[in-house]
mmCIF file of C-alpha atoms and ligand atoms in Angstrom:
data_model
loop_
_atom_site.group_PDB
_atom_site.id
_atom_site.type_symbol
_atom_site.label_atom_id
_atom_site.label_comp_id
_atom_site.label_asym_id
_atom_site.label_seq_id
_atom_site.Cartn_x
_atom_site.Cartn_y
_atom_site.Cartn_z
ATOM 1 C CA MET A 1 70.787 114.664 71.095
ATOM 2 C CA SER A 2 71.933 118.194 70.399
ATOM 3 C CA SER A 3 71.981 119.522 66.915
ATOM 4 C CA PHE A 4 75.700 119.627 67.142
ATOM 5 C CA LEU A 5 75.844 115.820 67.648
ATOM 6 C CA LYS A 6 73.015 115.301 65.151
ATOM 7 C CA ALA A 7 75.137 116.916 62.493
ATOM 8 C CA LEU A 8 78.101 114.957 63.528
ATOM 9 C CA ALA A 9 76.286 111.520 63.750
ATOM 10 C CA PRO A 10 77.360 110.243 60.497
ATOM 11 C CA ILE A 11 80.981 111.204 60.906
ATOM 12 C CA LEU A 12 80.844 109.723 64.491
ATOM 13 C CA VAL A 13 79.506 106.539 63.186
ATOM 14 C CA ALA A 14 82.392 106.298 60.722
ATOM 15 C CA ILE A 15 84.984 107.243 63.446
ATOM 16 C CA TRP A 16 83.169 104.878 65.814
ATOM 17 C CA SER A 17 83.649 101.944 63.562
ATOM 18 C CA VAL A 18 87.388 102.687 63.120
ATOM 19 C CA VAL A 19 87.942 103.123 66.858
ATOM 20 C CA SER A 20 85.887 100.098 67.766
ATOM 21 C CA ALA A 21 87.758 97.921 65.289
ATOM 22 C CA ALA A 22 90.818 98.671 67.272
ATOM 23 C CA ALA A 23 89.433 98.956 70.756
ATOM 24 C CA GLU A 24 87.586 96.560 73.026
ATOM 25 C CA PRO A 25 84.499 98.323 74.003
ATOM 26 C CA ASN A 26 84.499 100.049 77.285
ATOM 27 C CA ALA A 27 88.185 99.990 77.787
ATOM 28 C CA LEU A 28 89.684 103.451 78.098
ATOM 29 C CA ALA A 29 93.064 103.227 79.450
ATOM 30 C CA GLN A 30 95.846 102.169 77.119
ATOM 31 C CA LEU A 31 99.539 101.524 77.153
ATOM 32 C CA GLY A 32 101.222 104.810 77.822
ATOM 33 C CA ALA A 33 104.242 106.405 76.218
ATOM 34 C CA GLY A 34 107.197 103.989 76.819
ATOM 35 C CA GLY A 35 104.996 100.827 76.843
ATOM 36 C CA ALA A 36 106.381 97.868 78.759
ATOM 37 C CA VAL A 37 109.950 97.422 79.772
ATOM 38 C CA ILE A 38 111.717 94.449 81.320
ATOM 39 C CA ASP A 39 114.880 95.066 83.034
ATOM 40 C CA ASP A 40 117.203 92.390 84.175
ATOM 41 C CA LYS A 41 119.010 93.726 87.095
ATOM 42 C CA SER A 42 121.638 91.877 89.167
ATOM 43 C CA GLY A 43 119.641 89.501 91.357
ATOM 44 C CA ALA A 44 116.284 91.016 90.376
ATOM 45 C CA VAL A 45 113.985 91.676 87.382
ATOM 46 C CA GLU A 46 111.914 94.813 87.048
ATOM 47 C CA ILE A 47 108.820 95.058 84.844
ATOM 48 C CA ARG A 48 107.562 98.533 84.126
ATOM 49 C CA VAL A 49 104.205 99.174 82.319
ATOM 50 C CA ALA A 50 103.366 102.661 81.381
ATOM 51 C CA LEU A 51 99.573 103.510 81.187
ATOM 52 C CA SER A 52 97.642 106.404 79.773
ATOM 53 C CA GLN A 53 95.897 106.703 83.075
ATOM 54 C CA ALA A 54 95.637 104.823 86.579
ATOM 55 C CA VAL A 55 93.439 101.786 86.534
ATOM 56 C CA PRO A 56 92.805 99.140 89.218
ATOM 57 C CA TRP A 57 95.504 96.493 89.093
ATOM 58 C CA ARG A 58 96.703 93.326 90.810
ATOM 59 C CA VAL A 59 99.514 90.910 90.415
ATOM 60 C CA HIS A 60 99.349 87.034 90.436
ATOM 61 C CA LEU A 61 101.827 84.274 90.005
ATOM 62 C CA LEU A 62 100.774 81.402 87.778
ATOM 63 C CA ASN A 63 101.843 77.784 87.974
ATOM 64 C CA GLY A 64 102.563 75.427 85.146
ATOM 65 C CA PRO A 65 105.440 77.038 83.494
ATOM 66 C CA PRO A 66 106.225 79.761 86.069
ATOM 67 C CA ARG A 67 104.512 82.984 84.980
ATOM 68 C CA VAL A 68 103.676 86.383 86.464
ATOM 69 C CA ALA A 69 100.347 88.065 85.607
ATOM 70 C CA LEU A 70 100.005 91.728 85.749
ATOM 71 C CA GLU A 71 96.208 92.329 85.585
ATOM 72 C CA PHE A 72 94.528 95.747 84.873
ATOM 73 C CA GLY A 73 90.928 96.898 85.108
ATOM 74 C CA GLU A 74 89.491 98.459 82.013
ATOM 75 C CA LEU A 75 92.798 98.582 80.027
ATOM 76 C CA ARG A 76 92.992 98.296 76.185
ATOM 77 C CA TRP A 77 96.172 96.772 74.813
ATOM 78 C CA SER A 78 96.739 98.363 71.420
ATOM 79 C CA GLU A 79 99.362 95.561 70.972
ATOM 80 C CA ALA A 80 101.134 93.113 72.970
ATOM 81 C CA PRO A 81 104.314 94.757 74.260
ATOM 82 C CA ASP A 82 107.248 93.218 72.411
ATOM 83 C CA VAL A 83 109.611 92.757 75.236
ATOM 84 C CA ARG A 84 111.870 89.914 76.260
ATOM 85 C CA SER A 85 114.802 89.509 78.455
ATOM 86 C CA ALA A 86 117.133 86.579 79.834
ATOM 87 C CA SER A 87 114.621 86.014 82.583
ATOM 88 C CA VAL A 88 111.359 86.836 80.809
ATOM 89 C CA THR A 89 111.229 84.555 77.732
ATOM 90 C CA ASP A 90 107.812 85.685 76.265
ATOM 91 C CA VAL A 91 105.085 88.064 77.018
ATOM 92 C CA MET A 92 101.429 87.888 75.945
ATOM 93 C CA THR A 93 98.309 89.939 76.573
ATOM 94 C CA GLU A 94 94.775 88.523 77.075
ATOM 95 C CA ARG A 95 91.287 89.407 78.308
ATOM 96 C CA HIS A 96 90.730 87.913 81.597
ATOM 97 C CA ASP A 97 87.752 88.309 83.911
ATOM 98 C CA ALA A 98 85.039 90.635 82.759
ATOM 99 C CA GLY A 99 86.561 94.156 82.686
ATOM 100 C CA TRP A 100 89.947 93.020 83.336
ATOM 101 C CA SER A 101 92.875 92.246 80.973
ATOM 102 C CA ARG A 102 96.255 91.043 81.747
ATOM 103 C CA MET A 103 99.840 90.713 80.597
ATOM 104 C CA VAL A 104 101.368 87.513 81.345
ATOM 105 C CA ALA A 105 105.163 87.093 81.397
ATOM 106 C CA LEU A 106 106.739 83.731 80.990
ATOM 107 C CA LEU A 107 109.629 83.311 83.418
ATOM 108 C CA GLN A 108 112.878 81.454 82.732
ATOM 109 C CA GLU A 109 113.175 80.570 86.230
ATOM 110 C CA PRO A 110 110.871 80.801 89.354
ATOM 111 C CA LEU A 111 110.580 84.456 90.589
ATOM 112 C CA ASP A 112 108.429 85.924 93.388
ATOM 113 C CA VAL A 113 107.019 89.391 93.575
ATOM 114 C CA GLU A 114 108.997 91.531 95.934
ATOM 115 C CA THR A 115 107.291 94.988 95.277
ATOM 116 C CA ALA A 116 104.566 96.313 93.143
ATOM 117 C CA GLU A 117 103.511 99.809 92.901
ATOM 118 C CA MET A 118 101.563 102.163 90.625
ATOM 119 C CA THR A 119 102.606 105.719 90.514
ATOM 120 C CA VAL A 120 100.447 108.398 88.934
ATOM 121 C CA ALA A 121 102.069 111.391 87.290
ATOM 122 C CA GLU A 122 100.827 114.975 87.428
ATOM 123 C CA GLY A 123 99.176 114.837 83.900
ATOM 124 C CA GLY A 124 97.280 111.672 85.019
ATOM 125 C CA SER A 125 99.561 108.901 83.267
ATOM 126 C CA ALA A 126 100.557 106.087 85.447
ATOM 127 C CA GLN A 127 103.165 103.450 85.677
ATOM 128 C CA LEU A 128 103.168 100.067 87.370
ATOM 129 C CA VAL A 129 106.533 98.797 88.549
ATOM 130 C CA VAL A 130 106.995 95.181 89.684
ATOM 131 C CA THR A 131 110.072 93.782 91.035
ATOM 132 C CA LEU A 132 110.712 90.108 90.956
ATOM 133 C CA VAL A 133 113.385 88.148 92.835
ATOM 134 C CA PRO A 134 114.550 84.518 92.401
ATOM 135 C CA VAL A 135 112.936 81.951 94.742
ATOM 136 C CA THR A 136 112.907 78.041 94.871
ATOM 137 C CA ALA A 137 110.482 76.130 92.798
ATOM 138 C CA GLU A 138 108.732 74.977 95.952
ATOM 139 C CA ASP A 139 108.317 78.700 97.169
ATOM 140 C CA PHE A 140 107.052 79.641 93.817
ATOM 141 C CA ARG A 141 104.455 76.952 93.805
ATOM 142 C CA GLU A 142 103.208 77.956 97.275
ATOM 143 C CA ALA A 143 102.867 81.691 96.250
ATOM 144 C CA ALA A 144 101.178 80.816 92.977
ATOM 145 C CA GLU A 145 98.592 78.814 94.843
ATOM 146 C CA GLU A 146 97.453 81.807 96.829
ATOM 147 C CA ASN A 147 94.007 82.782 95.472
ATOM 148 C CA THR A 148 94.247 86.438 96.473
ATOM 149 C CA PRO A 149 96.545 88.804 94.476
ATOM 150 C CA LEU A 150 100.058 89.168 95.868
ATOM 151 C CA PHE A 151 99.800 92.840 95.345
ATOM 152 C CA ALA A 152 96.848 95.132 94.211
ATOM 153 C CA ALA A 153 96.068 98.779 93.831
ATOM 154 C CA LYS A 154 97.000 100.988 96.709
ATOM 155 C CA GLY A 155 94.213 101.618 99.183
ATOM 156 C CA ALA A 156 92.814 98.261 97.778
ATOM 157 C CA GLY A 157 95.154 95.930 99.633
ATOM 158 C CA LYS A 158 92.983 92.914 98.749
ATOM 159 C CA GLY A 159 92.138 94.160 95.316
ATOM 160 C CA LEU A 160 88.703 95.324 96.498
ATOM 161 C CA PRO A 161 86.595 97.690 94.388
ATOM 162 C CA VAL A 162 87.119 101.296 95.400
ATOM 163 C CA ILE A 163 84.174 103.487 96.147
ATOM 164 C CA THR A 164 84.773 107.264 96.488
ATOM 165 C CA ILE A 165 82.239 108.949 98.700
ATOM 166 C CA ASP A 166 82.111 112.804 98.207
ATOM 167 C CA PRO A 167 80.468 114.726 101.074
ATOM 168 C CA GLY A 168 79.462 118.003 99.265
ATOM 169 C CA HIS A 169 80.759 121.445 100.317
ATOM 170 C CA GLY A 170 82.880 122.117 103.377
ATOM 171 C CA GLY A 171 85.025 124.712 104.846
ATOM 172 C CA ARG A 172 84.094 128.251 103.512
ATOM 173 C CA ASP A 173 81.314 126.521 101.615
ATOM 174 C CA PRO A 174 78.680 125.296 103.958
ATOM 175 C CA GLY A 175 76.170 124.563 101.276
ATOM 176 C CA ALA A 176 72.495 124.807 102.065
ATOM 177 C CA GLN A 177 71.795 126.059 105.483
ATOM 178 C CA ALA A 178 68.563 126.294 107.550
ATOM 179 C CA ASP A 179 67.665 126.350 111.304
ATOM 180 C CA GLY A 180 71.302 126.175 112.354
ATOM 181 C CA LEU A 181 71.827 123.043 110.146
ATOM 182 C CA SER A 182 74.509 123.050 107.363
ATOM 183 C CA GLU A 183 74.531 120.726 104.341
ATOM 184 C CA ALA A 184 78.350 120.308 104.675
ATOM 185 C CA ASP A 185 78.144 119.087 108.277
ATOM 186 C CA LEU A 186 75.182 116.699 107.681
ATOM 187 C CA MET A 187 76.696 115.209 104.544
ATOM 188 C CA LEU A 188 80.161 114.717 106.255
ATOM 189 C CA ASP A 189 78.394 112.728 109.008
ATOM 190 C CA VAL A 190 76.529 110.518 106.507
ATOM 191 C CA ALA A 191 79.636 110.066 104.457
ATOM 192 C CA ARG A 192 81.525 108.805 107.535
ATOM 193 C CA ARG A 193 78.721 106.416 108.466
ATOM 194 C CA LEU A 194 78.645 105.132 104.887
ATOM 195 C CA LYS A 195 82.378 104.527 104.868
ATOM 196 C CA ASP A 196 82.129 102.425 107.967
ATOM 197 C CA ASP A 197 79.076 100.508 106.772
ATOM 198 C CA LEU A 198 80.735 99.803 103.438
ATOM 199 C CA ILE A 199 84.129 98.795 105.006
ATOM 200 C CA ARG A 200 82.340 96.390 107.376
ATOM 201 C CA THR A 201 80.973 94.401 104.462
ATOM 202 C CA GLY A 202 84.558 93.518 103.682
ATOM 203 C CA ARG A 203 83.850 93.989 100.058
ATOM 204 C CA TYR A 204 85.044 97.533 99.267
ATOM 205 C CA ASP A 205 87.687 100.008 99.925
ATOM 206 C CA VAL A 206 86.387 103.424 100.563
ATOM 207 C CA VAL A 207 87.968 106.862 99.894
ATOM 208 C CA LEU A 208 86.411 110.066 101.136
ATOM 209 C CA THR A 209 87.030 113.343 99.352
ATOM 210 C CA ARG A 210 87.092 115.128 102.619
ATOM 211 C CA ASP A 211 86.933 113.737 106.079
ATOM 212 C CA GLU A 212 86.662 117.080 107.904
ATOM 213 C CA ASP A 213 85.181 120.539 107.574
ATOM 214 C CA VAL A 214 87.543 121.812 104.753
ATOM 215 C CA PHE A 215 87.064 123.286 101.392
ATOM 216 C CA VAL A 216 87.822 120.986 98.537
ATOM 217 C CA PRO A 217 87.637 122.316 94.818
ATOM 218 C CA LEU A 218 85.401 120.148 92.651
ATOM 219 C CA GLU A 219 88.160 119.375 90.195
ATOM 220 C CA GLN A 220 90.217 117.992 93.201
ATOM 221 C CA ARG A 221 87.341 115.691 94.272
ATOM 222 C CA LEU A 222 87.369 114.165 90.812
ATOM 223 C CA THR A 223 91.159 113.891 90.755
ATOM 224 C CA MET A 224 91.122 112.035 94.060
ATOM 225 C CA ALA A 225 88.499 109.560 92.735
ATOM 226 C CA ARG A 226 90.725 108.952 89.724
ATOM 227 C CA ASP A 227 93.946 108.580 91.702
ATOM 228 C CA ALA A 228 92.151 106.039 93.924
ATOM 229 C CA GLY A 229 91.176 104.129 90.864
ATOM 230 C CA ALA A 230 87.442 104.603 91.939
ATOM 231 C CA HIS A 231 84.851 101.992 90.679
ATOM 232 C CA LEU A 232 82.060 104.323 91.904
ATOM 233 C CA PHE A 233 81.740 107.930 92.542
ATOM 234 C CA LEU A 234 78.920 108.852 95.064
ATOM 235 C CA SER A 235 78.360 112.511 95.848
ATOM 236 C CA LEU A 236 76.095 113.409 98.885
ATOM 237 C CA HIS A 237 74.241 116.640 99.083
ATOM 238 C CA ALA A 238 71.011 118.175 100.478
ATOM 239 C CA ASP A 239 69.074 120.774 98.549
ATOM 240 C CA ALA A 240 67.172 123.727 99.690
ATOM 241 C CA LEU A 241 64.701 125.766 97.779
ATOM 242 C CA ALA A 242 64.177 129.572 97.963
ATOM 243 C CA GLU A 243 61.166 130.621 100.051
ATOM 244 C CA ASP A 244 59.199 131.588 97.085
ATOM 245 C CA ALA A 245 60.215 128.564 95.021
ATOM 246 C CA GLY A 246 57.352 126.285 96.308
ATOM 247 C CA SER A 247 57.916 123.121 98.269
ATOM 248 C CA ALA A 248 59.948 119.915 97.650
ATOM 249 C CA SER A 249 60.881 117.099 99.787
ATOM 250 C CA GLY A 250 62.452 113.716 99.892
ATOM 251 C CA VAL A 251 65.455 112.035 98.516
ATOM 252 C CA THR A 252 66.449 112.844 94.908
ATOM 253 C CA LEU A 253 69.054 110.983 92.802
ATOM 254 C CA TYR A 254 70.838 112.673 89.939
ATOM 255 C CA THR A 255 72.720 111.193 87.045
ATOM 256 C CA LEU A 256 74.376 113.080 84.250
ATOM 257 C CA SER A 257 71.807 114.008 81.535
ATOM 258 C CA PRO A 258 72.543 112.862 78.017
ATOM 259 C CA ASP A 259 72.079 116.423 76.905
ATOM 260 C CA ALA A 260 74.678 117.649 79.370
ATOM 261 C CA GLU A 261 76.987 115.094 77.999
ATOM 262 C CA ALA A 262 76.344 116.157 74.556
ATOM 263 C CA ASP A 263 77.013 119.723 75.642
ATOM 264 C CA ALA A 264 80.129 118.683 77.233
ATOM 265 C CA ALA A 265 81.316 116.913 74.047
ATOM 266 C CA ASP A 266 80.661 120.288 72.428
ATOM 267 C CA THR A 267 82.697 122.271 74.740
ATOM 268 C CA LEU A 268 85.306 119.587 74.762
ATOM 269 C CA THR A 269 85.788 119.700 71.053
ATOM 270 C CA GLU A 270 86.084 123.462 71.120
ATOM 271 C CA ARG A 271 88.545 123.537 73.882
ATOM 272 C CA HIS A 272 90.302 120.254 73.302
ATOM 273 C CA ASP A 273 90.568 119.973 76.986
ATOM 274 C CA GLY A 274 89.328 116.422 77.477
ATOM 275 C CA THR A 275 90.656 115.926 80.967
ATOM 276 C CA ASN A 276 87.678 117.796 82.449
ATOM 277 C CA VAL A 277 85.193 115.510 81.100
ATOM 278 C CA LEU A 278 87.038 112.148 80.629
ATOM 279 C CA THR A 279 88.871 112.153 83.830
ATOM 280 C CA GLY A 280 92.363 110.808 83.446
ATOM 281 C CA VAL A 281 92.527 110.491 79.813
ATOM 282 C CA ASP A 282 94.593 113.268 78.262
ATOM 283 C CA LEU A 283 92.920 114.445 75.128
ATOM 284 C CA THR A 284 94.857 117.434 74.648
ATOM 285 C CA ASP A 285 96.551 116.203 71.483
ATOM 286 C CA ALA A 286 93.662 114.130 70.296
ATOM 287 C CA GLY A 287 91.496 115.263 67.363
ATOM 288 C CA ASP A 288 87.899 116.162 67.732
ATOM 289 C CA ASP A 289 86.986 112.843 66.203
ATOM 290 C CA VAL A 290 88.899 110.711 68.652
ATOM 291 C CA THR A 291 87.755 112.887 71.408
ATOM 292 C CA LEU A 292 84.112 112.355 70.588
ATOM 293 C CA ALA A 293 84.509 108.782 70.038
ATOM 294 C CA LEU A 294 86.187 108.310 73.419
ATOM 295 C CA LEU A 295 83.418 110.292 75.086
ATOM 296 C CA ASP A 296 80.827 108.084 73.475
ATOM 297 C CA LEU A 297 82.858 104.973 74.498
ATOM 298 C CA ALA A 298 82.699 106.190 78.078
ATOM 299 C CA ARG A 299 79.142 107.159 78.070
ATOM 300 C CA GLN A 300 78.075 103.809 76.743
ATOM 301 C CA ASP A 301 79.657 102.189 79.744
ATOM 302 C CA SER A 302 79.084 104.496 82.749
ATOM 303 C CA VAL A 303 75.510 105.796 81.919
ATOM 304 C CA PRO A 304 73.737 102.397 82.209
ATOM 305 C CA ARG A 305 75.752 101.421 85.120
ATOM 306 C CA SER A 306 74.908 104.808 86.987
ATOM 307 C CA ASP A 307 71.305 104.306 86.077
ATOM 308 C CA ALA A 308 71.221 100.738 87.495
ATOM 309 C CA LEU A 309 72.660 102.033 90.687
ATOM 310 C CA THR A 310 70.037 104.666 90.800
ATOM 311 C CA LYS A 311 67.428 102.093 90.466
ATOM 312 C CA ALA A 312 68.968 100.058 93.295
ATOM 313 C CA LEU A 313 69.143 103.234 95.484
ATOM 314 C CA ILE A 314 65.457 104.024 94.876
ATOM 315 C CA ALA A 315 64.413 100.524 95.754
ATOM 316 C CA ALA A 316 66.616 100.643 98.885
ATOM 317 C CA PHE A 317 65.326 104.011 100.062
ATOM 318 C CA GLN A 318 61.735 102.757 99.349
ATOM 319 C CA SER A 319 62.076 99.455 101.341
ATOM 320 C CA SER A 320 63.658 101.302 104.203
ATOM 321 C CA GLY A 321 60.685 103.620 104.395
ATOM 322 C CA LEU A 322 62.875 106.670 103.798
ATOM 323 C CA ALA A 323 61.062 109.621 102.173
ATOM 324 C CA LEU A 324 61.658 109.723 98.444
ATOM 325 C CA ASN A 325 60.956 112.689 96.168
ATOM 326 C CA SER A 326 57.878 112.322 94.005
ATOM 327 C CA ARG A 327 60.292 112.254 91.023
ATOM 328 C CA PRO A 328 63.258 110.641 92.518
ATOM 329 C CA HIS A 329 65.542 110.129 89.501
ATOM 330 C CA ARG A 330 66.544 113.170 87.709
ATOM 331 C CA GLN A 331 69.221 114.062 85.193
ATOM 332 C CA ALA A 332 71.283 117.212 85.364
ATOM 333 C CA ASP A 333 74.447 118.743 84.024
ATOM 334 C CA LEU A 334 76.451 118.525 87.166
ATOM 335 C CA SER A 335 80.227 118.795 86.858
ATOM 336 C CA VAL A 336 80.785 116.429 89.696
ATOM 337 C CA LEU A 337 79.161 113.683 87.719
ATOM 338 C CA LYS A 338 81.386 114.174 84.726
ATOM 339 C CA SER A 339 83.978 111.533 85.529
ATOM 340 C CA ALA A 340 83.108 109.611 82.356
ATOM 341 C CA GLY A 341 83.958 105.965 82.667
ATOM 342 C CA THR A 342 83.209 105.850 86.414
ATOM 343 C CA PRO A 343 79.647 105.307 87.373
ATOM 344 C CA SER A 344 78.587 108.407 89.234
ATOM 345 C CA VAL A 345 75.487 109.336 91.204
ATOM 346 C CA LEU A 346 74.782 112.409 93.152
ATOM 347 C CA VAL A 347 72.455 111.721 96.060
ATOM 348 C CA GLU A 348 70.451 114.712 97.444
ATOM 349 C CA LEU A 349 69.238 113.347 100.741
ATOM 350 C CA GLY A 350 66.408 115.926 101.168
ATOM 351 C CA PHE A 351 65.574 119.540 101.234
ATOM 352 C CA LEU A 352 66.705 121.757 104.053
ATOM 353 C CA SER A 353 63.930 123.960 103.146
ATOM 354 C CA SER A 354 61.353 121.396 104.072
ATOM 355 C CA VAL A 355 60.415 121.082 107.745
ATOM 356 C CA GLU A 356 59.887 117.304 107.479
ATOM 357 C CA ASP A 357 63.295 116.745 105.683
ATOM 358 C CA ARG A 358 64.974 119.047 108.149
ATOM 359 C CA GLU A 359 63.853 116.942 110.974
ATOM 360 C CA ARG A 360 64.835 113.686 109.231
ATOM 361 C CA LEU A 361 68.234 115.043 108.293
ATOM 362 C CA ASN A 362 68.728 116.254 111.868
ATOM 363 C CA SER A 363 68.036 112.857 113.214
ATOM 364 C CA GLU A 364 71.010 110.709 113.823
ATOM 365 C CA GLU A 365 68.815 107.572 113.512
ATOM 366 C CA TRP A 366 67.444 108.851 110.174
ATOM 367 C CA ARG A 367 71.054 109.458 108.919
ATOM 368 C CA ALA A 368 72.104 105.863 109.945
ATOM 369 C CA SER A 369 69.294 104.393 108.143
ATOM 370 C CA ALA A 370 69.977 106.446 105.012
ATOM 371 C CA SER A 371 73.651 105.233 105.137
ATOM 372 C CA LEU A 372 72.463 101.589 105.494
ATOM 373 C CA ALA A 373 70.015 101.966 102.545
ATOM 374 C CA ILE A 374 72.837 103.356 100.338
ATOM 375 C CA ARG A 375 75.123 100.486 101.459
ATOM 376 C CA ASP A 376 72.406 97.916 100.552
ATOM 377 C CA ALA A 377 71.885 99.369 97.094
ATOM 378 C CA ILE A 378 75.606 99.353 96.457
ATOM 379 C CA LEU A 379 75.728 95.655 97.588
ATOM 380 C CA LEU A 380 72.909 94.839 95.187
ATOM 381 C CA TRP A 381 74.350 96.826 92.334
ATOM 382 C CA SER A 382 77.776 95.406 92.666
ATOM 383 C CA ASP A 383 76.485 91.882 92.392
ATOM 384 C CA GLU A 384 74.776 92.659 89.178
ATOM 385 C CA ASP A 385 77.216 94.964 87.819
ATOM 386 C CA ARG A 386 79.000 93.848 84.679
ATOM 387 C CA LEU A 387 82.461 94.894 85.979
ATOM 388 C CA LEU A 388 82.148 94.616 89.710
ATOM 389 C CA GLY A 389 79.933 91.506 89.819
ATOM 390 C CA GLU A 390 81.973 89.192 87.547
ATOM 391 C CA GLY A 391 85.509 90.749 88.252
ATOM 392 C CA PHE A 392 85.128 90.711 92.032
ATOM 393 C CA ARG A 393 82.630 88.059 93.013
ATOM 394 C CA ARG A 394 84.178 85.683 95.397
HETATM 395 ZN ZN1 ZN B 1 75.132 120.647 97.796
#
């Protein structure tokens, strides 16, 4: 812990107890300005829910008294929205599956979901708009009996968890280069393979931060992950040592170091620019105390989850006989890992400065095995992960 945080620890504890009294742990998004609104239009009902940031979402109909459930991943309700209308006679909020909470609207008459869409504003705030239209009781019952959500987060048509794969570098930034090989090209190839491998499992949606040889700024990569509602951020790189810097080889996995996070907290408090660290949470107007408490909240959740994935990755690389570095898990202050709240791991697939690694990275077969090892690790991790395992097990 930095001396900065040490000095702040007693204050943090005090703030923490205030914040945690009001907050469910590990829930970052909240109702946004404007809250929830129910609008009875002629022949249709519109429900709008404003959120502080985009989160995974899905919409279900529930039988019994006809109800519609708007479900959100990692959302904290500060209070139940106090909204009613002629067609929605009551609204309540509750925790649902692990990591999910929902707003359930009691319907005066059977309504089916016609459209549902989440839009994300420039600053990162989001709004879910659901349109409902009258249907017969029979049609309602049928729709409510569907097990899959009627609508879910964009790019996640079946409500599948979203994995963002980030092939490092690209365009005018080739990354490490040796022997005619470039890190940017090799990582794009692995990213495409991994995308296919993951999609084939039928369990994930995958977003690439680049799918061609183009330059994408770091900040934009994190924004893309946030906009996609990513459940996991995986950055792919290959390292290279300078000629006089000794030798190193094998796969190395990086997670954000606690010190780096403490330093980030430090900078964050000075600049009040939380969006860089806590992606999607606008802390511009938040006080230092709230900022730090939120950062702590995010760290509690995503660090152990990132570490668990790292363990699974090491095991998968080991059992696939892929060369691991002698110290395979390292921690570093890497900006690309600072999407707090989203488990983030940076995979260095080898060193282009090592002859053996260069041969491996240059082999299509090796890259295919590496992709499968990462896929296996993600499968294992999702089964055991608190949010993905219980929220998405089917
Ligand atoms: Zn790199």
